Short mmCIF file of N, CA and C in Angstrom, two decimals:
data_model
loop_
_atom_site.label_atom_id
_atom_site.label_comp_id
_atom_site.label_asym_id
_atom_site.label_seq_id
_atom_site.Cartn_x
_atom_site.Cartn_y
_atom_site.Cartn_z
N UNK A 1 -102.67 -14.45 62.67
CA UNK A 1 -101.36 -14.96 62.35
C UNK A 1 -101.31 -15.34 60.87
N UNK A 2 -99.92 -14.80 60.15
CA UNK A 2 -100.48 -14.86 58.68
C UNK A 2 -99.74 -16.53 58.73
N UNK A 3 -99.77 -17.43 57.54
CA UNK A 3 -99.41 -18.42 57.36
C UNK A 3 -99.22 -18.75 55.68
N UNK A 4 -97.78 -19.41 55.57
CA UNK A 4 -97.02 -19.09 54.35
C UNK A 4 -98.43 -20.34 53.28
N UNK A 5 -98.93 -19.34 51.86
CA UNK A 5 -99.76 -20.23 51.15
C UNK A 5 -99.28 -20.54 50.16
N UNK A 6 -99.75 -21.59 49.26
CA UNK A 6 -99.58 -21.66 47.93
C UNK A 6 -101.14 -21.98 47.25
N UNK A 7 -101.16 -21.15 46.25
CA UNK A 7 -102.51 -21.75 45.45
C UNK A 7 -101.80 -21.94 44.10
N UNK A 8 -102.35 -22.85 43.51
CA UNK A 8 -101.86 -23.47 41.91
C UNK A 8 -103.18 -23.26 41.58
N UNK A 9 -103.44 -23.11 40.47
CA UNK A 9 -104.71 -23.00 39.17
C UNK A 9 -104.55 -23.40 38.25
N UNK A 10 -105.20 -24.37 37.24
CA UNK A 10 -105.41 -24.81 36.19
C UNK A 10 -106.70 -23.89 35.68
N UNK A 11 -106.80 -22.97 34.88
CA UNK A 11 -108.21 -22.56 34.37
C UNK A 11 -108.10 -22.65 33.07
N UNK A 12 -109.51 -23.21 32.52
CA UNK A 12 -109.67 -23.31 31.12
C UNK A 12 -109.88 -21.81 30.34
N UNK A 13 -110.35 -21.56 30.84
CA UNK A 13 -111.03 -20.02 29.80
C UNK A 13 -109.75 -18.81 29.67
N UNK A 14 -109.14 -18.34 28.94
CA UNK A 14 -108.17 -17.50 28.99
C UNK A 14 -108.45 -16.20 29.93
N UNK A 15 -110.02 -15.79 29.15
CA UNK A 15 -110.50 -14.46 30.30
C UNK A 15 -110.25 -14.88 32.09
N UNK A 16 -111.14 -15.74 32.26
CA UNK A 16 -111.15 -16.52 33.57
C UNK A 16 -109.65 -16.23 34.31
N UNK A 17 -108.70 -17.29 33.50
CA UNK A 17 -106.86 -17.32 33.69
C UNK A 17 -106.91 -15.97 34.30
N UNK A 18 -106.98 -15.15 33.15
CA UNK A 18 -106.46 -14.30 33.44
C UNK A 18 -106.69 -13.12 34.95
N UNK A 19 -108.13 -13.25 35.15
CA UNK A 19 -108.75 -12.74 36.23
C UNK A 19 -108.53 -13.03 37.77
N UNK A 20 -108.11 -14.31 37.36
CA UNK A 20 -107.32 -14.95 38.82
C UNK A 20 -106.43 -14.74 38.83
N UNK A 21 -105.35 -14.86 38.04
CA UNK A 21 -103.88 -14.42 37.86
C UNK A 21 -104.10 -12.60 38.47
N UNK A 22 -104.75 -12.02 37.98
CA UNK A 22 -105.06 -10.82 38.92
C UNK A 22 -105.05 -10.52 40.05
N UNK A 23 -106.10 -11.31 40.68
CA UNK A 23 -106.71 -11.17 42.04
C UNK A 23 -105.24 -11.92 42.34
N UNK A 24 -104.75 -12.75 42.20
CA UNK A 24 -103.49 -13.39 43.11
C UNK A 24 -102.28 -12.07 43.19
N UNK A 25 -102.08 -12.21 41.84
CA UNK A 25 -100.93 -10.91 42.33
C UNK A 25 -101.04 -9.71 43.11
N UNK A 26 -102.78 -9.43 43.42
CA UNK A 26 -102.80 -8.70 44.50
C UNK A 26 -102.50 -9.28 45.83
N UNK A 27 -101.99 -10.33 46.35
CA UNK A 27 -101.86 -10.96 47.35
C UNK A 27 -100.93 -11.79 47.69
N UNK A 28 -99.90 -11.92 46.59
CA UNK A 28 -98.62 -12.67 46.57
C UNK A 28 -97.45 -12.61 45.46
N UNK A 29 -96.84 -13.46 45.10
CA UNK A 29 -95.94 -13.54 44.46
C UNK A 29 -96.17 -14.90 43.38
N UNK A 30 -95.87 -14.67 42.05
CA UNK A 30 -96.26 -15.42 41.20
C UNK A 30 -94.76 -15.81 40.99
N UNK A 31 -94.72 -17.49 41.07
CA UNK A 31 -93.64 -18.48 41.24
C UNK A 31 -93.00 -18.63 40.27
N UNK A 32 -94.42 -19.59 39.15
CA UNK A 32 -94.46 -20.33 38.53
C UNK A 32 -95.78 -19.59 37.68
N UNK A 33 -95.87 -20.31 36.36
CA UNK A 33 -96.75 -20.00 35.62
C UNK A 33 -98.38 -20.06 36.04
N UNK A 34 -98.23 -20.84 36.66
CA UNK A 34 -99.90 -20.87 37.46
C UNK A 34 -99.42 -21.34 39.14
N UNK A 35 -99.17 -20.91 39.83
CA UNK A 35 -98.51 -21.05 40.91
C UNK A 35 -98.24 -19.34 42.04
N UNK A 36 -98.90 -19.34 42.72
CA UNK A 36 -98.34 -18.04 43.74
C UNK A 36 -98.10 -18.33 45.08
N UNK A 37 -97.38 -17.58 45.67
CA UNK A 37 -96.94 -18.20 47.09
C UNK A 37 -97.59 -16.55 47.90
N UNK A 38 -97.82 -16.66 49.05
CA UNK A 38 -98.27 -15.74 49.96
C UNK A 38 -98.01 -15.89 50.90
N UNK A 39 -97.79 -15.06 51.97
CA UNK A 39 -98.13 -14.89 53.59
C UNK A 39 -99.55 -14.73 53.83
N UNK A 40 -100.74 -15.06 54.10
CA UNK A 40 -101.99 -14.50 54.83
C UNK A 40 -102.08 -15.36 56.13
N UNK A 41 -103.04 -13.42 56.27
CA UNK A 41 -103.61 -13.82 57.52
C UNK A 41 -105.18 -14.99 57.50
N UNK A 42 -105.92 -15.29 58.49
CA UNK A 42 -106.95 -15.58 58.33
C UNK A 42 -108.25 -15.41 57.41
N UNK A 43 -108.09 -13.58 57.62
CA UNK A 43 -109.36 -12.55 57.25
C UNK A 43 -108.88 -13.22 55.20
N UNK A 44 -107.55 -12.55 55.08
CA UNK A 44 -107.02 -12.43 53.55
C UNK A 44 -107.37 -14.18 52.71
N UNK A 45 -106.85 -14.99 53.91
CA UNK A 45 -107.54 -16.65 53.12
C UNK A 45 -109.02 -16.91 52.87
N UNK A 46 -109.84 -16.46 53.63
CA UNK A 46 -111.30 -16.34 53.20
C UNK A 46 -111.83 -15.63 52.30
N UNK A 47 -111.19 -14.27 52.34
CA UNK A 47 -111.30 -13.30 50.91
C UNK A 47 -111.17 -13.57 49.93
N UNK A 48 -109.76 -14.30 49.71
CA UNK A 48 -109.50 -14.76 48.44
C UNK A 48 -110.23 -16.08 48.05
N UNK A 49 -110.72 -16.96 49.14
CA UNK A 49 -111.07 -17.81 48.62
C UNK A 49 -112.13 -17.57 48.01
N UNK A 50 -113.17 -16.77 48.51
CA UNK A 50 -114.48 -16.03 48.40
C UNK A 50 -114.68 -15.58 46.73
N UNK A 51 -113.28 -14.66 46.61
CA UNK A 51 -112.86 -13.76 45.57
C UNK A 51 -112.74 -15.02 44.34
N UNK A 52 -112.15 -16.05 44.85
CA UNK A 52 -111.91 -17.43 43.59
C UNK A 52 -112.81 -17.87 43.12
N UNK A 53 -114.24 -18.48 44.45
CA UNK A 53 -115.17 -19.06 43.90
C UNK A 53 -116.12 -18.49 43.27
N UNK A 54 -115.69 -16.70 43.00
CA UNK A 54 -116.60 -16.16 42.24
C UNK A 54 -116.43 -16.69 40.45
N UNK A 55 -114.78 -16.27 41.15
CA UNK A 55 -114.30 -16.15 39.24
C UNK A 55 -114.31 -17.05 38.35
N UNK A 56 -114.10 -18.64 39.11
CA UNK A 56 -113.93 -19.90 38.59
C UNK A 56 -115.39 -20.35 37.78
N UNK A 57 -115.25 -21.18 36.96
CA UNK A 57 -116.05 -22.28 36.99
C UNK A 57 -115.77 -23.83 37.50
N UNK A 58 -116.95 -24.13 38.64
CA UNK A 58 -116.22 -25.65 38.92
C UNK A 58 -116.30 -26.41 38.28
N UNK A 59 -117.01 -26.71 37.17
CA UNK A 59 -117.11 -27.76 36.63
C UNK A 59 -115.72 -27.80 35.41
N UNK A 60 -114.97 -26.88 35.24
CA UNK A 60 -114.25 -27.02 34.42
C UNK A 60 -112.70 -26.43 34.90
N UNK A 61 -112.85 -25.93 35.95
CA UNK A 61 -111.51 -25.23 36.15
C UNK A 61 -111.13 -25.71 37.71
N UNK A 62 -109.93 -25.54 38.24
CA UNK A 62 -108.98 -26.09 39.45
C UNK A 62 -108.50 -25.28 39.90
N UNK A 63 -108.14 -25.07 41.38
CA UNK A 63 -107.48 -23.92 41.91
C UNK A 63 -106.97 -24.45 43.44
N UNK A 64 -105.94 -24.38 44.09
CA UNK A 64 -105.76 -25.03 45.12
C UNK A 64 -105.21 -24.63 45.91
N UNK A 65 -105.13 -24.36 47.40
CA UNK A 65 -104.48 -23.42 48.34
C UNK A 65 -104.20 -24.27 48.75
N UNK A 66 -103.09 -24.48 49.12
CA UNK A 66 -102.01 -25.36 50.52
C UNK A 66 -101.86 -24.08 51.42
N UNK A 67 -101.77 -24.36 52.70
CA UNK A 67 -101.74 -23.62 54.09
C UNK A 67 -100.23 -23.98 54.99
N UNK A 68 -99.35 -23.96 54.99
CA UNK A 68 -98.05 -24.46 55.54
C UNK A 68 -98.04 -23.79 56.97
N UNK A 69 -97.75 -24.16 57.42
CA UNK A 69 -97.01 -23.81 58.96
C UNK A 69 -96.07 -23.61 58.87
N UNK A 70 -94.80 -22.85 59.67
CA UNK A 70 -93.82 -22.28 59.89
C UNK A 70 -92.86 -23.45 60.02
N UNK A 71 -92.85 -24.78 60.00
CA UNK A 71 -92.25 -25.90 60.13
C UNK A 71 -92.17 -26.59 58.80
N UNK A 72 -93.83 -26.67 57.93
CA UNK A 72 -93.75 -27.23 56.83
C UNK A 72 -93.12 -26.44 55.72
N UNK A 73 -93.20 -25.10 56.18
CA UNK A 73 -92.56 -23.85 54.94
C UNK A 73 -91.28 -23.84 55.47
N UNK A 74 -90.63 -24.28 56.44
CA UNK A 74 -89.14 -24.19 56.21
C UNK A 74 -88.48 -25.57 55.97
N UNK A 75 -88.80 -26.28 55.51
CA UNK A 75 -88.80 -27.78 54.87
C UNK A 75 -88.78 -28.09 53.67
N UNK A 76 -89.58 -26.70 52.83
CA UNK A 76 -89.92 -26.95 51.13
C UNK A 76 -87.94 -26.57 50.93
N UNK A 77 -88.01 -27.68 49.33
CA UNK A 77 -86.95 -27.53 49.15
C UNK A 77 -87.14 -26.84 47.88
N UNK A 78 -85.85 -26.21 47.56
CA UNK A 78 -86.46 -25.39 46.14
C UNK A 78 -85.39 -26.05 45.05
N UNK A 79 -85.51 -26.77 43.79
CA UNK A 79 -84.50 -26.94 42.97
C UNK A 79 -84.30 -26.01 41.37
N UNK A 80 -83.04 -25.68 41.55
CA UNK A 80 -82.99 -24.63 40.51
C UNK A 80 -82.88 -22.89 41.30
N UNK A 81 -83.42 -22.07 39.81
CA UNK A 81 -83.78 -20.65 40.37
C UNK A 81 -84.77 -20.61 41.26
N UNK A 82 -84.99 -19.69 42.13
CA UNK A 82 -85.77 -19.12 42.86
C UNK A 82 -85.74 -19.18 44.14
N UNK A 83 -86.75 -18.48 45.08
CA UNK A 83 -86.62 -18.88 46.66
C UNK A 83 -88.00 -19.01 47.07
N UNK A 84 -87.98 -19.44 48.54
CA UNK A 84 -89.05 -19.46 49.26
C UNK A 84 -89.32 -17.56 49.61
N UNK A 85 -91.18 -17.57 49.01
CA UNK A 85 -91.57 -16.31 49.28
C UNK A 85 -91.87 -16.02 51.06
N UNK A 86 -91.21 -15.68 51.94
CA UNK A 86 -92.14 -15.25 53.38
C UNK A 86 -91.52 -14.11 53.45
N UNK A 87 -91.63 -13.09 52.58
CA UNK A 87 -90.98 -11.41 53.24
C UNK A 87 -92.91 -11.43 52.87
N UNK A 88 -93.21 -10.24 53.61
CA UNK A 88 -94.87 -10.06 53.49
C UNK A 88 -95.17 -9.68 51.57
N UNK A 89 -96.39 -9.57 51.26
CA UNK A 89 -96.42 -9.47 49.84
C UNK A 89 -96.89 -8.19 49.88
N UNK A 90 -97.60 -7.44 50.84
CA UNK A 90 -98.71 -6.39 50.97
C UNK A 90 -98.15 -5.95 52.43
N UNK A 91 -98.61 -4.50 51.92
CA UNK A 91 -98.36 -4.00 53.81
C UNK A 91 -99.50 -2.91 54.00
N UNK A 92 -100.32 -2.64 55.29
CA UNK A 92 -101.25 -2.02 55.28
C UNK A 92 -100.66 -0.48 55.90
N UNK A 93 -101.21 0.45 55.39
CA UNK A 93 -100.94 1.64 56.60
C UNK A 93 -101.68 2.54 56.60
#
């Protein structure tokens, strides 16, 4: 069951930034400047997380996945431009 995400990142290193900013847009929709929203499934939240703790450094850089439920993601309020991402980001075939 996929479940609507958000990860935010703070990374220091520009290369770094930039490498995650990568790997995310393979998997969602970029919001905000360091900010992506997703649908995943189970398998795709472990991947990526997997895929993060390669790229990061912890001692200097931040990265954060929120996991929403279908109750807490229809609750976010949005002010200004934009919308809530849940059309899928990826489709397999």
């Amino acid at each position: 069951m996929s479940m609507f995400t958000i990860i935010s990142y703070d990374i220091v290193d520009d290369k770094r930034r930039a490498n995650v900013m990568k790997l995310l847009k393979g998997y969602g929709v970029r919001v905000q400047y360091s900010v992506f929203e997703a649908m995943l499934d189970a398998r795709e939240f472990r991947e990526i997380n997997d895929r993060l703790r390669k790229l990061i450094d912890p001692t200097q850089d931040s990265v954060r996945c929120y996991r929403l439920d279908a109750i807490a993601a229809e609750r976010t309020t949005i002010h200004g431009i934009g919308r809530l991402t849940t059309d899928p980001t990826h489709y397999m075939v």
